[in-house]
C-alpha cells in the first residue's frame, strides 16, 4: 500500500509536492469549470468539446441537483474518477483535511448520481438512456467503470471509508445482470479495455472470485464474434434508436478481430491494446492460465522487439493513436501517447509477476 511507503528521494519528492500543491487543485478547478483556464484543442476540429470540462456538472445533472444536457466526451466521467484516484493516493501519504473534503464531496455526488439498478454513466443517464450498453464500440461505459473501480480502491485505502466501494459493487451487479454468456445477456465487451484490469485489482483487494471471473470473461469474449459491434449498430438502426448511420467498424482498432488467445501482435489502438494485455497477464497469473500467458508473451515480444521506440514509446501513428507494422517507427507521424506509456508500465508490471 502507498501509505506504507516513505519516499525520501529528492527527484520523486519534487513531483509528489508538485502534484499535491499544484496539479490536484488545478484539476479540481478544471473539473468544476472554475477559474480563468484556457483548454486548448488537440487539433482544429469543431467536434472536439474543449470549451470546458463540465465533468462535475454532468454528475450533478445525473443526480438531479442541476438541469441541462451532458457536455464533453462520452468518457468525460473518467476525468473525475482519475482525479479522485490521484487525490486519494496523495492523501494516503500527505493527509490534508481540505483534500479530504474535496474527495468526500465527489463521493457524495457519485452516490447521488448512481441509478437504482447500479448503472452509472452520465451521458447515457442524461441524454440517451435508450442506448445504455447498446453502442459498446464507443460508449466507454465499462471503461469509465474501470476507472471508478480504481478510484474506489484508492479512496478506501487512503480513508478507510468503503462508501465508494459500495457504489462500485452496486455497479458491478448491474454489469453482471446485463453481460454474460447466458441467453438474453450481452455477449460482448466494451470497445475500450480498462474494466478488465480494474476488476483484477478489485479481486486482489477483496478476494472476491466473481471479479476475477468477470475480468476473464470480458477478455475471452472479445473477438469471439468480430461482428458484435456491427450487429449492435444494425439492431439499433432497425429499432430506430439513436441516429445510427451505416458504417463499417474497424475491429482491429478494438482488438476485436479475433479471440485474445489467437492474437499474435500488437495491433490497433495502442492504449486499448496494452490495457488488455496487462489484464491478460494479471488474469493468467491469478488463474494459472498458461494459454493466456502464452498469448500475452507473444504480444509483449512483438512490442519490445519490433514496435517500440528506443524511448519506450508505443503507438507509431497519430491516425488512430495506433500501432502500425513491424519496425515502422517514424519520428514525424508517431503518437507515443502518455496513456500508452502508462499502459505499457501496467503490462510490464503484470508480466513480472509471471
Short mmCIF file of C-alpha atoms in Angstrom, two decimals:
data_model
loop_
_atom_site.label_atom_id
_atom_site.label_comp_id
_atom_site.label_asym_id
_atom_site.label_seq_id
_atom_site.Cartn_x
_atom_site.Cartn_y
_atom_site.Cartn_z
CA UNK A 1 0.00 0.00 0.00
CA UNK A 2 1.15 3.53 -0.78
CA UNK A 3 0.63 4.64 2.84
CA UNK A 4 3.25 2.09 3.93
CA UNK A 5 5.93 3.63 1.71
CA UNK A 6 8.00 6.68 2.55
CA UNK A 7 9.66 8.37 -0.41
CA UNK A 8 12.73 10.38 0.50
CA UNK A 9 14.40 10.66 -2.90
CA UNK A 10 14.54 14.33 -3.91
CA UNK A 11 13.64 13.62 -7.53
CA UNK A 12 10.35 11.90 -6.68
CA UNK A 13 9.57 14.15 -3.68
CA UNK A 14 9.58 17.14 -6.00
CA UNK A 15 6.94 15.57 -8.22
CA UNK A 16 4.81 14.47 -5.28
CA UNK A 17 4.79 18.03 -3.95
CA UNK A 18 4.01 19.38 -7.42
CA UNK A 19 1.05 17.03 -7.78
CA UNK A 20 -0.24 17.76 -4.27
CA UNK A 21 0.14 21.54 -4.29
CA UNK A 22 -0.38 22.46 -7.94
CA UNK A 23 -1.87 19.73 -10.11
CA UNK A 24 -4.65 18.39 -7.86
CA UNK A 25 -6.07 21.89 -7.09
CA UNK A 26 -5.72 22.98 -10.72
CA UNK A 27 -7.54 19.88 -11.98
CA UNK A 28 -10.24 20.44 -9.36
CA UNK A 29 -10.86 23.88 -10.84
CA UNK A 30 -10.93 22.47 -14.37
CA UNK A 31 -13.44 19.76 -13.45
CA UNK A 32 -15.66 22.41 -11.82
CA UNK A 33 -15.33 24.89 -14.72
CA UNK A 34 -13.81 27.41 -12.32
CA UNK A 35 -11.09 29.96 -12.81
CA UNK A 36 -9.66 31.60 -15.90
CA UNK A 37 -8.48 28.45 -17.63
CA UNK A 38 -7.86 28.03 -21.35
CA UNK A 39 -8.34 24.49 -22.62
CA UNK A 40 -6.59 24.14 -25.98
CA UNK A 41 -7.95 21.82 -28.63
CA UNK A 42 -5.83 18.84 -29.56
CA UNK A 43 -6.46 19.66 -33.21
CA UNK A 44 -8.57 22.04 -35.30
CA UNK A 45 -11.80 20.07 -35.19
CA UNK A 46 -15.16 21.69 -34.44
CA UNK A 47 -16.48 18.42 -32.99
CA UNK A 48 -13.97 18.43 -30.11
CA UNK A 49 -15.73 19.59 -26.89
CA UNK A 50 -12.96 21.75 -25.46
CA UNK A 51 -14.79 24.86 -24.21
CA UNK A 52 -14.99 23.48 -20.67
CA UNK A 53 -14.82 20.26 -18.71
CA UNK A 54 -18.39 20.12 -17.34
CA UNK A 55 -17.46 16.76 -15.77
CA UNK A 56 -18.72 17.57 -12.27
CA UNK A 57 -21.77 19.34 -13.69
CA UNK A 58 -22.63 16.21 -15.69
CA UNK A 59 -22.81 14.25 -12.44
CA UNK A 60 -24.90 16.98 -10.82
CA UNK A 61 -27.39 16.76 -13.69
CA UNK A 62 -27.49 12.95 -13.43
CA UNK A 63 -28.04 13.29 -9.67
CA UNK A 64 -30.91 15.73 -10.14
CA UNK A 65 -29.03 18.58 -8.50
CA UNK A 66 -28.87 20.59 -11.74
CA UNK A 67 -30.68 20.70 -15.06
CA UNK A 68 -29.27 20.59 -18.55
CA UNK A 69 -27.57 18.33 -21.08
CA UNK A 70 -24.38 16.36 -20.99
CA UNK A 71 -21.30 18.15 -22.32
CA UNK A 72 -17.99 16.61 -23.27
CA UNK A 73 -16.76 13.28 -24.48
CA UNK A 74 -18.60 10.04 -23.82
CA UNK A 75 -15.79 9.19 -21.41
CA UNK A 76 -15.86 12.54 -19.57
CA UNK A 77 -16.78 10.78 -16.32
CA UNK A 78 -13.37 9.13 -16.21
CA UNK A 79 -11.70 12.51 -15.66
CA UNK A 80 -13.44 12.72 -12.29
CA UNK A 81 -12.54 9.13 -11.41
CA UNK A 82 -8.88 9.57 -12.33
CA UNK A 83 -8.71 12.81 -10.35
CA UNK A 84 -10.21 11.04 -7.34
CA UNK A 85 -7.75 8.14 -7.59
CA UNK A 86 -4.83 10.54 -7.77
CA UNK A 87 -6.15 12.66 -4.90
CA UNK A 88 -6.61 9.55 -2.75
CA UNK A 89 -3.07 8.39 -3.45
CA UNK A 90 -1.75 11.81 -2.47
CA UNK A 91 -3.89 11.85 0.68
CA UNK A 92 -2.55 8.47 1.73
CA UNK A 93 0.98 9.88 2.06
CA UNK A 94 0.25 13.54 2.84
CA UNK A 95 -3.03 13.81 4.72
CA UNK A 96 -4.74 17.14 4.30
CA UNK A 97 -8.25 17.91 5.54
CA UNK A 98 -9.04 20.22 2.64
CA UNK A 99 -8.20 17.44 0.20
CA UNK A 100 -10.34 15.01 2.19
CA UNK A 101 -13.28 17.42 1.98
CA UNK A 102 -12.85 17.67 -1.79
CA UNK A 103 -12.78 13.89 -2.18
CA UNK A 104 -15.80 13.40 0.07
CA UNK A 105 -17.73 15.96 -1.95
CA UNK A 106 -17.12 13.92 -5.09
CA UNK A 107 -18.04 10.63 -3.40
CA UNK A 108 -21.31 12.14 -2.15
CA UNK A 109 -22.08 13.27 -5.68
CA UNK A 110 -21.34 9.86 -7.20
CA UNK A 111 -23.63 8.19 -4.67
CA UNK A 112 -26.44 10.55 -5.66
CA UNK A 113 -25.83 10.17 -9.40
CA UNK A 114 -25.95 6.37 -9.46
CA UNK A 115 -29.21 4.85 -10.71
CA UNK A 116 -31.19 2.50 -8.50
CA UNK A 117 -30.09 -0.51 -10.56
CA UNK A 118 -26.44 0.47 -10.15
CA UNK A 119 -25.92 2.00 -13.59
CA UNK A 120 -23.59 5.00 -13.72
CA UNK A 121 -22.57 6.76 -16.94
CA UNK A 122 -23.70 10.35 -17.19
CA UNK A 123 -24.06 10.75 -20.96
CA UNK A 124 -26.48 7.86 -21.21
CA UNK A 125 -28.28 8.73 -17.98
CA UNK A 126 -28.86 12.31 -19.11
CA UNK A 127 -29.27 12.27 -22.88
CA UNK A 128 -29.57 8.71 -24.19
CA UNK A 129 -30.99 6.23 -21.66
CA UNK A 130 -32.41 4.14 -24.50
CA UNK A 131 -28.86 3.39 -25.67
CA UNK A 132 -27.40 2.07 -22.42
CA UNK A 133 -24.98 -0.77 -23.28
CA UNK A 134 -26.16 -0.62 -26.92
CA UNK A 135 -23.18 1.15 -28.56
CA UNK A 136 -20.33 -0.62 -26.85
CA UNK A 137 -17.80 0.03 -29.60
CA UNK A 138 -17.57 3.68 -28.50
CA UNK A 139 -19.70 4.15 -25.37
CA UNK A 140 -16.85 3.78 -22.84
CA UNK A 141 -19.39 2.74 -20.19
CA UNK A 142 -17.24 -0.11 -18.89
CA UNK A 143 -14.04 1.83 -19.48
CA UNK A 144 -15.32 4.50 -17.10
CA UNK A 145 -16.49 1.81 -14.70
CA UNK A 146 -12.93 0.50 -14.60
CA UNK A 147 -11.56 3.89 -13.62
CA UNK A 148 -14.26 4.20 -10.96
CA UNK A 149 -13.18 0.85 -9.54
CA UNK A 150 -9.57 2.01 -9.34
CA UNK A 151 -10.65 5.26 -7.68
CA UNK A 152 -12.73 3.35 -5.13
CA UNK A 153 -9.80 1.10 -4.24
CA UNK A 154 -7.51 4.09 -3.73
CA UNK A 155 -10.14 6.04 -1.76
CA UNK A 156 -10.84 3.17 0.62
CA UNK A 157 -7.12 2.51 1.14
CA UNK A 158 -6.48 6.18 1.93
CA UNK A 159 -9.51 6.92 4.11
CA UNK A 160 -10.78 3.55 5.38
CA UNK A 161 -14.17 4.63 4.02
CA UNK A 162 -15.94 1.99 1.92
CA UNK A 163 -18.76 4.15 0.52
CA UNK A 164 -17.28 4.24 -2.96
CA UNK A 165 -16.58 0.50 -2.87
CA UNK A 166 -20.30 0.08 -2.22
CA UNK A 167 -21.07 2.21 -5.29
CA UNK A 168 -18.70 0.02 -7.30
CA UNK A 169 -20.21 -3.23 -6.02
CA UNK A 170 -23.66 -1.99 -6.99
CA UNK A 171 -22.38 -1.04 -10.45
CA UNK A 172 -20.75 -4.44 -10.92
CA UNK A 173 -24.02 -6.17 -10.04
CA UNK A 174 -25.66 -4.06 -12.74
CA UNK A 175 -22.98 -5.14 -15.22
CA UNK A 176 -23.37 -8.80 -14.23
CA UNK A 177 -27.12 -8.52 -14.78
CA UNK A 178 -26.56 -7.31 -18.34
CA UNK A 179 -23.42 -9.14 -19.51
CA UNK A 180 -22.68 -12.84 -19.70
CA UNK A 181 -22.92 -15.99 -21.78
CA UNK A 182 -26.46 -16.72 -20.63
CA UNK A 183 -29.33 -16.31 -23.06
CA UNK A 184 -30.65 -12.76 -23.15
CA UNK A 185 -27.44 -11.18 -21.89
CA UNK A 186 -24.89 -9.16 -23.85
CA UNK A 187 -22.14 -11.35 -25.30
CA UNK A 188 -19.52 -8.69 -25.86
CA UNK A 189 -17.07 -6.31 -24.23
CA UNK A 190 -16.52 -2.56 -24.14
CA UNK A 191 -14.72 -1.06 -27.11
CA UNK A 192 -12.07 0.36 -24.78
CA UNK A 193 -10.45 -2.08 -22.39
CA UNK A 194 -9.96 -0.93 -18.79
CA UNK A 195 -12.54 -2.70 -16.66
CA UNK A 196 -10.62 -5.94 -17.19
CA UNK A 197 -7.50 -4.79 -15.33
CA UNK A 198 -9.54 -2.87 -12.73
CA UNK A 199 -11.55 -5.96 -11.83
CA UNK A 200 -8.32 -7.84 -11.15
CA UNK A 201 -7.22 -5.05 -8.80
CA UNK A 202 -10.57 -5.25 -7.01
CA UNK A 203 -10.18 -9.02 -6.72
CA UNK A 204 -6.73 -8.55 -5.19
CA UNK A 205 -8.23 -6.26 -2.53
CA UNK A 206 -11.43 -8.20 -1.80
CA UNK A 207 -10.52 -11.78 -2.79
CA UNK A 208 -13.98 -11.98 -4.38
CA UNK A 209 -13.59 -14.59 -7.13
CA UNK A 210 -16.54 -13.13 -9.06
CA UNK A 211 -14.46 -10.10 -10.01
CA UNK A 212 -11.60 -12.21 -11.34
CA UNK A 213 -14.02 -14.39 -13.28
CA UNK A 214 -15.75 -11.35 -14.77
CA UNK A 215 -12.40 -9.94 -15.89
CA UNK A 216 -11.53 -13.27 -17.51
CA UNK A 217 -14.94 -13.39 -19.20
CA UNK A 218 -14.54 -9.92 -20.73
CA UNK A 219 -11.12 -10.89 -22.06
CA UNK A 220 -12.30 -14.19 -23.51
CA UNK A 221 -15.49 -12.84 -25.12
CA UNK A 222 -13.54 -10.19 -27.06
CA UNK A 223 -13.17 -11.21 -30.69
CA UNK A 224 -15.34 -14.32 -30.38
CA UNK A 225 -17.78 -12.58 -32.73
CA UNK A 226 -15.90 -9.96 -34.79
CA UNK A 227 -19.26 -8.64 -35.99
CA UNK A 228 -20.57 -7.98 -32.47
CA UNK A 229 -20.23 -4.18 -32.58
CA UNK A 230 -21.64 -4.01 -36.10
CA UNK A 231 -24.61 -6.13 -35.07
CA UNK A 232 -25.34 -3.78 -32.17
CA UNK A 233 -25.45 -0.80 -34.55
CA UNK A 234 -27.60 -2.66 -37.07
CA UNK A 235 -30.06 -3.62 -34.34
CA UNK A 236 -30.23 -0.02 -33.09
CA UNK A 237 -30.96 1.17 -36.61
CA UNK A 238 -33.76 -1.38 -37.03
CA UNK A 239 -35.31 -0.27 -33.74
CA UNK A 240 -34.95 3.41 -34.57
CA UNK A 241 -32.69 4.03 -31.60
CA UNK A 242 -30.35 6.99 -31.73
CA UNK A 243 -29.17 8.33 -35.05
CA UNK A 244 -27.32 5.33 -36.40
CA UNK A 245 -25.86 5.62 -39.89
CA UNK A 246 -24.43 2.66 -41.79
CA UNK A 247 -20.66 2.45 -41.48
CA UNK A 248 -18.07 -0.27 -41.10
CA UNK A 249 -16.26 -0.77 -37.80
CA UNK A 250 -12.52 -1.49 -37.87
CA UNK A 251 -12.38 -4.42 -35.46
CA UNK A 252 -8.56 -4.47 -35.36
CA UNK A 253 -8.63 -0.99 -33.80
CA UNK A 254 -10.59 -2.51 -30.87
CA UNK A 255 -8.61 -5.78 -30.77
CA UNK A 256 -11.92 -7.47 -31.58
CA UNK A 257 -10.85 -9.07 -34.87
CA UNK A 258 -10.04 -12.42 -33.27
CA UNK A 259 -10.08 -14.02 -29.79
CA UNK A 260 -7.30 -12.88 -27.46
CA UNK A 261 -5.80 -16.38 -27.43
CA UNK A 262 -5.18 -16.07 -31.17
CA UNK A 263 -3.76 -12.54 -31.26
CA UNK A 264 -0.08 -12.59 -32.16
CA UNK A 265 0.91 -8.94 -32.48
CA UNK A 266 0.30 -5.50 -31.04
CA UNK A 267 -2.37 -4.10 -33.33
CA UNK A 268 -4.91 -1.32 -33.25
CA UNK A 269 -5.30 1.46 -30.70
CA UNK A 270 -2.19 1.42 -28.51
CA UNK A 271 -3.79 2.19 -25.14
CA UNK A 272 -6.57 -0.33 -25.65
CA UNK A 273 -4.03 -2.99 -26.56
CA UNK A 274 -1.74 -2.60 -23.55
CA UNK A 275 -4.65 -2.31 -21.10
CA UNK A 276 -5.96 -5.59 -22.49
CA UNK A 277 -2.54 -7.25 -22.41
CA UNK A 278 -1.92 -6.12 -18.82
CA UNK A 279 -5.22 -7.69 -17.78
CA UNK A 280 -4.34 -10.86 -19.69
CA UNK A 281 -1.06 -11.18 -17.78
CA UNK A 282 -2.78 -10.47 -14.45
CA UNK A 283 -5.57 -12.97 -15.06
CA UNK A 284 -3.04 -15.56 -16.25
CA UNK A 285 -1.08 -15.09 -13.03
CA UNK A 286 -4.06 -15.45 -10.70
CA UNK A 287 -5.75 -18.32 -12.57
CA UNK A 288 -2.60 -20.17 -13.72
CA UNK A 289 -3.92 -19.89 -17.27
CA UNK A 290 -0.89 -20.89 -19.36
CA UNK A 291 -2.71 -20.34 -22.64
CA UNK A 292 -3.48 -16.72 -21.77
CA UNK A 293 0.08 -16.14 -20.54
CA UNK A 294 1.43 -17.50 -23.82
CA UNK A 295 -0.76 -15.06 -25.74
CA UNK A 296 0.38 -12.18 -23.51
CA UNK A 297 4.02 -13.13 -24.07
CA UNK A 298 3.52 -13.10 -27.85
CA UNK A 299 2.15 -9.57 -27.69
CA UNK A 300 4.93 -8.49 -25.31
CA UNK A 301 7.69 -9.79 -27.58
CA UNK A 302 6.12 -8.17 -30.63
CA UNK A 303 6.06 -4.80 -28.86
CA UNK A 304 9.55 -4.78 -27.35
CA UNK A 305 11.32 -6.33 -30.33
CA UNK A 306 9.50 -4.73 -33.26
CA UNK A 307 7.03 -1.98 -32.32
CA UNK A 308 8.55 0.11 -29.53
CA UNK A 309 10.65 3.26 -29.86
CA UNK A 310 14.08 3.49 -28.25
CA UNK A 311 12.46 5.89 -25.75
CA UNK A 312 9.98 3.21 -24.70
CA UNK A 313 7.13 4.96 -26.50
CA UNK A 314 4.47 2.98 -28.37
CA UNK A 315 1.93 3.97 -31.00
CA UNK A 316 3.66 4.74 -34.27
CA UNK A 317 0.87 6.71 -35.94
CA UNK A 318 -1.24 9.66 -34.84
CA UNK A 319 -4.01 8.31 -37.07
CA UNK A 320 -5.98 6.24 -34.61
CA UNK A 321 -3.30 6.58 -31.93
CA UNK A 322 -2.27 3.14 -33.04
CA UNK A 323 0.37 0.57 -33.82
CA UNK A 324 1.19 0.09 -37.49
CA UNK A 325 3.53 -2.72 -38.57
CA UNK A 326 6.85 -4.25 -37.56
CA UNK A 327 9.80 -1.84 -37.46
CA UNK A 328 7.67 1.10 -38.64
CA UNK A 329 8.82 3.71 -36.12
CA UNK A 330 8.71 7.15 -37.78
CA UNK A 331 9.53 10.29 -35.82
CA UNK A 332 7.29 12.75 -37.65
CA UNK A 333 3.95 10.91 -37.55
CA UNK A 334 4.28 8.93 -34.32
CA UNK A 335 1.94 9.35 -31.37
CA UNK A 336 3.64 7.73 -28.35
CA UNK A 337 0.91 8.95 -26.00
CA UNK A 338 1.48 9.19 -22.24
CA UNK A 339 -1.55 6.94 -21.66
CA UNK A 340 0.06 4.25 -23.80
CA UNK A 341 3.34 4.53 -21.89
CA UNK A 342 1.49 4.12 -18.59
CA UNK A 343 -0.39 1.16 -20.04
CA UNK A 344 2.91 -0.40 -21.07
CA UNK A 345 4.11 0.03 -17.46
CA UNK A 346 1.00 -1.82 -16.28
CA UNK A 347 1.72 -4.58 -18.79
CA UNK A 348 5.38 -4.81 -17.74
CA UNK A 349 4.47 -4.99 -14.05
CA UNK A 350 1.93 -7.74 -14.72
CA UNK A 351 4.44 -9.71 -16.79
CA UNK A 352 7.00 -9.52 -13.98
CA UNK A 353 4.62 -11.48 -11.75
CA UNK A 354 4.70 -14.34 -14.21
#
